[in-house]
Short mmCIF file of C-alpha atoms in Angstrom, two decimals:
data_model
loop_
_atom_site.label_atom_id
_atom_site.label_comp_id
_atom_site.label_asym_id
_atom_site.label_seq_id
_atom_site.Cartn_x
_atom_site.Cartn_y
_atom_site.Cartn_z
CA GLU E 26 17.59 -3.83 -14.01
CA ALA E 27 15.22 -1.20 -15.38
CA GLU E 28 14.89 1.96 -13.34
CA VAL E 29 13.01 5.23 -13.43
CA ALA E 30 15.26 8.02 -14.67
CA GLN E 31 14.98 11.67 -13.67
CA SER E 32 16.92 14.76 -14.61
CA PRO E 33 18.34 17.00 -13.47
CA ARG E 34 19.25 15.63 -10.06
CA TYR E 35 19.70 19.11 -8.62
CA LYS E 36 18.37 22.47 -9.70
CA ILE E 37 19.01 25.87 -8.19
CA THR E 38 17.00 28.74 -9.53
CA GLU E 39 15.89 32.19 -8.57
CA LYS E 40 12.29 32.97 -7.81
CA SER E 41 10.18 33.96 -10.78
CA GLN E 42 12.29 31.81 -13.10
CA ALA E 43 10.96 28.79 -14.98
CA VAL E 44 12.16 25.27 -14.24
CA ALA E 45 11.46 21.92 -15.84
CA PHE E 46 11.99 18.38 -14.68
CA TRP E 47 12.08 15.27 -16.81
CA CYS E 48 11.13 11.69 -16.00
CA ASP E 49 11.47 8.48 -17.98
CA PRO E 50 9.51 5.63 -16.39
CA ILE E 51 10.26 1.94 -16.59
CA SER E 52 9.40 0.65 -20.04
CA GLY E 53 5.87 -0.68 -20.18
CA HIS E 54 4.66 1.12 -17.08
CA ALA E 55 1.42 2.79 -17.99
CA THR E 56 0.99 4.80 -14.81
CA LEU E 57 3.29 7.69 -13.96
CA TYR E 58 3.25 9.87 -10.87
CA TRP E 59 4.85 13.15 -9.91
CA TYR E 60 5.28 13.78 -6.21
CA ARG E 61 6.59 16.67 -4.18
CA GLN E 62 8.34 15.89 -0.94
CA ILE E 63 9.07 18.63 1.54
CA LEU E 64 11.76 17.91 4.12
CA GLY E 65 10.34 15.96 7.04
CA GLN E 66 7.17 14.96 5.23
CA GLY E 67 5.99 12.08 3.10
CA PRO E 68 5.54 12.38 -0.66
CA GLU E 69 2.54 14.41 -1.81
CA LEU E 70 0.98 13.47 -5.14
CA LEU E 71 0.95 16.30 -7.65
CA VAL E 72 -0.27 14.53 -10.77
CA GLN E 73 -0.99 11.01 -11.97
CA PHE E 74 -0.98 9.90 -15.60
CA GLN E 75 -2.46 6.81 -17.15
CA ASP E 76 -0.66 6.57 -20.48
CA GLU E 77 -0.89 10.13 -21.84
CA SER E 78 -4.02 11.08 -19.90
CA VAL E 79 -4.15 12.89 -16.61
CA VAL E 80 -5.97 10.76 -14.03
CA ASP E 81 -5.64 13.15 -11.12
CA ASP E 82 -4.11 16.59 -10.86
CA SER E 83 -6.25 17.88 -8.03
CA GLN E 84 -3.19 18.76 -5.91
CA LEU E 85 -1.28 20.42 -8.72
CA PRO E 86 -1.08 24.23 -8.34
CA LYS E 87 -2.23 24.86 -11.85
CA ASP E 88 -1.54 28.56 -11.82
CA ARG E 89 2.17 27.81 -11.95
CA PHE E 90 2.65 24.07 -12.42
CA SER E 91 2.06 22.05 -15.56
CA ALA E 92 2.75 18.46 -16.48
CA GLU E 93 2.59 16.53 -19.68
CA ARG E 94 3.18 13.04 -20.97
CA LEU E 95 2.59 13.55 -24.64
CA LYS E 96 3.34 10.11 -26.03
CA GLY E 97 2.49 8.20 -22.92
CA VAL E 98 6.12 7.48 -22.14
CA ASP E 99 8.36 10.16 -20.62
CA SER E 100 6.99 13.16 -18.80
CA THR E 101 7.88 16.75 -18.00
CA LEU E 102 6.88 18.79 -14.97
CA LYS E 103 7.23 22.54 -15.26
CA ILE E 104 7.03 25.36 -12.76
CA GLN E 105 6.64 28.92 -13.96
CA PRO E 106 7.29 31.12 -12.12
CA ALA E 107 9.10 29.36 -9.29
CA GLU E 108 8.45 30.59 -5.76
CA LEU E 109 10.49 30.18 -2.59
CA GLY E 110 7.97 27.69 -1.24
CA ASP E 111 8.57 25.37 -4.19
CA SER E 112 11.91 24.29 -2.77
CA ALA E 113 11.51 20.55 -2.30
CA MET E 114 12.38 17.15 -3.72
CA TYR E 115 10.37 16.25 -6.81
CA LEU E 116 9.93 12.53 -7.25
CA CYS E 117 8.74 10.62 -10.25
CA ALA E 118 7.38 7.09 -9.95
CA SER E 119 5.86 4.56 -12.29
CA SER E 120 3.66 1.55 -11.86
CA LEU E 121 2.84 -1.42 -14.03
CA VAL E 122 -0.63 -1.66 -12.58
CA VAL E 123 -3.23 -0.02 -14.78
CA GLY E 124 -5.01 2.70 -12.87
CA GLY E 125 -2.33 3.09 -10.27
CA GLY E 126 -1.86 1.69 -6.81
CA GLY E 127 0.23 -1.38 -6.18
CA GLU E 128 3.99 -1.19 -6.18
CA GLN E 129 5.45 2.07 -7.36
CA PHE E 130 9.02 2.38 -8.63
CA PHE E 131 10.74 5.64 -7.87
CA GLY E 132 13.35 7.71 -9.57
CA PRO E 133 16.20 9.35 -7.67
CA GLY E 134 14.37 12.67 -7.52
CA THR E 135 15.21 16.25 -8.42
CA ARG E 136 16.09 18.52 -5.54
CA LEU E 137 14.92 22.03 -6.29
CA THR E 138 16.21 25.05 -4.43
CA VAL E 139 14.56 28.39 -5.13
CA LEU E 140 16.55 31.43 -4.01
CA ALA Z 19 -10.81 11.49 5.30
CA GLN Z 20 -8.12 9.00 4.45
CA ARG Z 21 -5.00 9.52 6.46
CA VAL Z 22 -1.80 7.75 7.48
CA THR Z 23 -0.10 8.63 10.73
CA GLN Z 24 3.39 7.67 11.77
CA PRO Z 25 3.69 9.07 15.27
CA GLU Z 26 7.46 8.77 15.59
CA LYS Z 27 9.70 11.00 13.51
CA LEU Z 28 12.79 9.30 14.91
CA LEU Z 29 13.38 5.91 16.45
CA SER Z 30 16.77 4.86 17.77
CA VAL Z 31 17.49 1.33 18.96
CA PHE Z 32 20.56 -0.77 19.61
CA LYS Z 33 21.71 -3.49 17.25
CA GLY Z 34 20.08 -6.77 18.18
CA ALA Z 35 17.10 -5.13 19.88
CA PRO Z 36 13.55 -5.49 18.60
CA VAL Z 37 12.16 -2.77 16.37
CA GLU Z 38 8.58 -1.60 15.95
CA LEU Z 39 7.69 1.24 13.63
CA LYS Z 40 4.15 2.43 14.16
CA CYS Z 41 1.61 3.20 11.49
CA ASN Z 42 -2.05 4.07 11.98
CA TYR Z 43 -4.51 4.73 9.22
CA SER Z 44 -7.94 6.17 8.68
CA TYR Z 45 -9.90 4.59 5.83
CA SER Z 46 -13.45 3.52 5.17
CA GLY Z 47 -13.37 0.18 3.46
CA SER Z 48 -10.86 -2.60 3.14
CA PRO Z 49 -7.39 -1.02 3.24
CA GLU Z 50 -4.37 -1.93 1.17
CA LEU Z 51 -1.22 -0.92 3.01
CA PHE Z 52 2.46 -0.77 2.21
CA TRP Z 53 5.78 -0.06 3.84
CA TYR Z 54 8.38 1.74 1.73
CA VAL Z 55 11.99 2.28 2.73
CA GLN Z 56 14.67 4.74 1.69
CA TYR Z 57 18.24 3.90 2.56
CA SER Z 58 20.88 6.61 2.58
CA ARG Z 59 21.58 7.88 -0.96
CA GLN Z 60 19.16 5.37 -2.47
CA ARG Z 61 15.75 5.78 -3.98
CA LEU Z 62 12.49 5.04 -2.29
CA GLN Z 63 11.53 1.37 -2.67
CA LEU Z 64 8.84 -1.02 -1.61
CA LEU Z 65 9.65 -3.05 1.49
CA LEU Z 66 6.47 -5.03 1.89
CA ARG Z 67 2.71 -4.97 1.41
CA HIS Z 68 0.14 -6.46 3.70
CA ILE Z 69 -1.57 -8.46 0.94
CA SER Z 70 1.44 -10.66 0.35
CA ARG Z 71 1.99 -11.32 4.05
CA GLU Z 72 5.65 -11.92 3.37
CA SER Z 73 8.73 -11.21 5.42
CA ILE Z 74 11.34 -9.04 3.77
CA LYS Z 75 14.77 -8.58 5.34
CA GLY Z 76 13.31 -9.97 8.54
CA PHE Z 77 10.55 -7.36 8.70
CA THR Z 78 6.89 -8.24 9.07
CA ALA Z 79 3.77 -6.13 9.34
CA ASP Z 80 0.33 -7.24 10.37
CA LEU Z 81 -2.82 -5.40 9.51
CA ASN Z 82 -4.97 -4.85 12.58
CA LYS Z 83 -8.32 -3.58 11.41
CA GLY Z 84 -9.65 -3.19 14.93
CA GLU Z 85 -6.86 -0.83 15.88
CA THR Z 86 -6.47 0.52 12.32
CA SER Z 87 -2.77 -0.15 12.52
CA PHE Z 88 -0.08 -1.63 10.32
CA HIS Z 89 3.01 -1.62 12.49
CA LEU Z 90 6.35 -2.78 11.07
CA LYS Z 91 8.34 -5.16 13.23
CA LYS Z 92 11.68 -6.88 13.30
CA PRO Z 93 12.84 -9.04 16.20
CA PHE Z 94 16.56 -8.24 15.96
CA ALA Z 95 17.68 -4.95 14.42
CA GLN Z 96 20.75 -4.79 12.22
CA GLU Z 97 22.85 -1.74 11.43
CA GLU Z 98 21.88 -1.92 7.76
CA ASP Z 99 18.25 -1.36 8.77
CA SER Z 100 19.03 2.30 9.40
CA ALA Z 101 16.84 4.20 6.93
CA MET Z 102 13.67 6.25 6.48
CA TYR Z 103 10.51 4.18 6.59
CA TYR Z 104 7.20 5.29 5.13
CA CYS Z 105 3.80 3.73 5.59
CA ALA Z 106 1.39 4.20 2.67
CA LEU Z 107 -2.29 3.53 2.04
CA ASN Z 108 -3.80 2.76 -1.35
CA SER Z 109 -6.85 4.98 -1.72
CA ASN Z 110 -8.62 5.15 -5.07
CA TYR Z 111 -5.48 3.84 -6.81
CA GLN Z 112 -3.30 6.50 -5.24
CA LEU Z 113 -0.95 6.20 -2.32
CA ILE Z 114 -1.47 8.33 0.76
CA TRP Z 115 1.77 8.59 2.64
CA GLY Z 116 2.73 8.99 6.25
CA ALA Z 117 5.40 11.51 7.20
CA GLY Z 118 7.98 8.79 7.74
CA THR Z 119 10.07 7.50 10.63
CA LYS Z 120 13.82 7.71 10.64
CA LEU Z 121 15.23 4.53 12.12
CA ILE Z 122 18.73 4.63 13.54
CA ILE Z 123 20.38 1.42 14.66
CA LYS Z 124 23.14 2.03 17.15
CA PRO Z 125 26.09 -0.38 17.23
#
């Protein structure tokens, strides 16, 4: 069964360093989401792609975060420089539905710890 | 503003007892609501959506527009139901998530 892939699964870094996360959605899913989930809270949308275009990045801290999905398939989320408050689980999800919404399929997540 | 509230962070019930996980929402318009579940060491996955009105793993959820609620129910809890449960609202093709309820089923 097709699944969303994410790597790495765990990342420990020191503050002010750069980190990058990778996501490969289910084949054919046009919509891709990056979420941040802080312990004890629900997922918070950072950025949503429709194919290679950003649909919504209003919650993305653009001074340090960037995301791209160059060929409309896999995606990379980068943080530079990382701060202590960035420690969280970063989830990637994809959806077959054009424009988002509907059922979202999640990857296993990347747990980031910033020291 | 659109919002999803799950008032219980933790719910603990005995096996065989009824379960009700609460979800309240704030939304202007006709809402589309979902329940997602995350079992231990597994990824987040869709449990059910109100549009389909189906029962999954014995769980049902009814949309109550008057009370703006979408509570998740199961008449007889099983140990394998222990998990984190999230209620989510589709707003402008994005999901707005509640903080989640951890359900523990005691043997």
